[in-house]
Coordinates of C-alpha atoms in Angstrom, one line a residue:
M16 CA -26.2 45.7 -26.4
K17 CA -25.5 46.0 -29.9
E18 CA -22.2 45.4 -29.2
F19 CA -22.2 42.5 -27.8
E20 CA -24.3 41.0 -31.4
N21 CA -21.6 42.5 -33.0
I22 CA -18.8 40.4 -31.3
Q23 CA -17.5 38.0 -34.3
K24 CA -17.7 33.5 -33.5
R25 CA -14.5 32.7 -34.4
M26 CA -11.2 31.2 -32.0
P27 CA -8.8 34.3 -31.5
Y28 CA -5.4 33.0 -32.5
R29 CA -5.3 30.4 -35.7
E30 CA -2.2 27.5 -36.2
S31 CA -1.0 26.5 -39.2
D32 CA -1.9 23.0 -40.2
D33 CA 2.3 22.2 -40.7
Y34 CA 2.4 23.6 -37.1
V35 CA 0.3 21.3 -35.7
K36 CA 1.4 18.3 -38.2
Q37 CA 4.4 18.7 -36.7
L38 CA 3.4 18.8 -32.9
I39 CA 1.2 15.7 -33.4
D40 CA 4.3 14.3 -34.9
H41 CA 6.8 15.2 -31.9
A42 CA 3.6 13.8 -29.2
T43 CA 3.3 10.5 -31.8
D44 CA 6.7 10.3 -31.5
Q45 CA 7.5 10.5 -27.1
A46 CA 4.9 8.3 -27.1
I47 CA 6.9 5.7 -28.7
N48 CA 9.7 6.8 -27.0
K49 CA 8.9 6.6 -23.3
A50 CA 6.5 3.2 -24.6
A51 CA 9.7 1.3 -25.3
E52 CA 12.3 3.2 -22.0
A53 CA 8.9 1.7 -20.2
R54 CA 9.1 -2.2 -21.3
Q55 CA 13.2 -1.8 -20.8
P56 CA 13.0 -1.8 -16.5
R57 CA 10.6 -3.7 -16.1
A58 CA 12.5 -6.8 -16.4
K59 CA 14.5 -5.4 -14.2
T60 CA 11.2 -5.2 -11.6
R61 CA 10.8 -8.1 -12.1
S62 CA 13.4 -9.7 -11.5
M63 CA 13.2 -7.2 -8.3
R64 CA 9.4 -8.8 -7.6
W65 CA 10.4 -11.7 -7.9
M66 CA 14.1 -11.6 -5.1
A67 CA 12.0 -9.6 -2.8
A68 CA 9.0 -12.2 -3.2
A69 CA 11.7 -14.9 -2.0
A70 CA 13.4 -12.3 0.9
A71 CA 9.6 -12.6 2.7
V72 CA 9.2 -16.4 1.9
A73 CA 12.9 -17.0 3.8
A74 CA 12.3 -14.9 6.7
V75 CA 8.5 -16.1 6.4
M76 CA 10.6 -20.1 7.2
A77 CA 13.2 -18.7 10.0
L78 CA 10.3 -16.5 11.7
A79 CA 8.1 -20.5 12.0
G80 CA 11.6 -22.4 12.7
I81 CA 12.1 -19.8 15.3
A82 CA 8.8 -19.6 16.6
Y83 CA 8.7 -24.2 16.3
N84 CA 11.6 -24.7 18.4
S85 CA 11.0 -22.2 21.1
Q86 CA 7.6 -24.4 21.9
P87 CA 8.4 -25.5 25.3
T88 CA 8.6 -29.5 25.0
A89 CA 5.7 -31.6 26.7
Y90 CA 7.2 -32.9 30.0
D91 CA 6.1 -35.6 32.2
S92 CA 4.6 -35.6 35.7
D93 CA 7.1 -36.7 37.8
T94 CA 10.1 -34.0 35.9
L95 CA 7.3 -31.7 35.8
T96 CA 7.0 -32.0 39.8
A97 CA 11.1 -31.6 40.5
M98 CA 11.0 -28.1 37.8
A99 CA 8.6 -26.9 40.6
D100 CA 10.8 -28.1 43.7
Y101 CA 14.2 -27.0 42.0
N102 CA 12.2 -23.6 42.0
D103 CA 14.1 -22.1 44.9
D104 CA 13.6 -18.2 44.8
R105 CA 10.3 -18.1 46.4
G106 CA 8.6 -15.9 48.9
P107 CA 6.1 -15.7 51.6
I108 CA 3.5 -13.3 49.3
D109 CA 3.8 -16.2 47.0
D110 CA 3.1 -18.5 49.4
F111 CA 0.5 -16.1 50.1
L112 CA -0.9 -16.1 47.1
D113 CA -0.5 -19.6 46.5
N114 CA -3.5 -20.0 49.5
L115 CA -5.4 -18.0 47.8
S116 CA -8.8 -19.3 47.4
D117 CA -10.7 -18.5 43.9
E118 CA -13.4 -15.5 46.0
E119 CA -10.5 -14.1 47.9
A120 CA -8.8 -13.3 44.2
Q121 CA -10.8 -11.6 43.5
L122 CA -11.4 -9.0 46.5
L123 CA -7.5 -8.9 45.9
A124 CA -8.2 -6.7 42.6
Y125 CA -10.7 -4.7 44.1
Y126 CA -8.9 -3.5 47.2
E127 CA -8.6 -0.2 48.1
I128 CA -6.1 1.6 50.2
E129 CA -8.1 4.9 52.1
E130 CA -5.8 6.9 53.3
I131 CA -1.6 5.8 53.3
P132 CA -0.4 5.6 57.1
E133 CA 2.6 8.8 57.1
I134 CA 5.9 7.4 59.0
E135 CA 7.6 10.0 61.3
N136 CA 10.6 9.6 62.4

C-alpha cells in the first residue's frame, strides 16, 4: 500500500517551451493556408452549382414541353366516331367483352378453371 502512496504526481515527459511555440506556429500557418485554399475553389463550385441548376431547369422545361405536346387534343364527337369505326383489328373477344354487363365483368375476375383438360393425340 505504501508503494501506491509514493507515486509521484507529475507528467511522464515534458516538452520545451520552444517546441510548443513552434508547434503552435506551424499549426496556425497550416490552418491559414488551408482556409485560403478552401476559398479559392469556392468560386468554381458556385459556378458549377449555377450550371447544374440551369441544366436541371432546362431538363424540367424540356420534360414539361414533351408532356404538354403529348396531351391528346380535344376531338368532336364526329371525329371520335370516325376513329372508332376505323379500328378494324377488333376480334371476337373484343365483341364479347363489349357486350358484358358490369356484374358479368366482375364475375370474370373470380373465374377459375378447376381442372385443365388434357388433349390427347
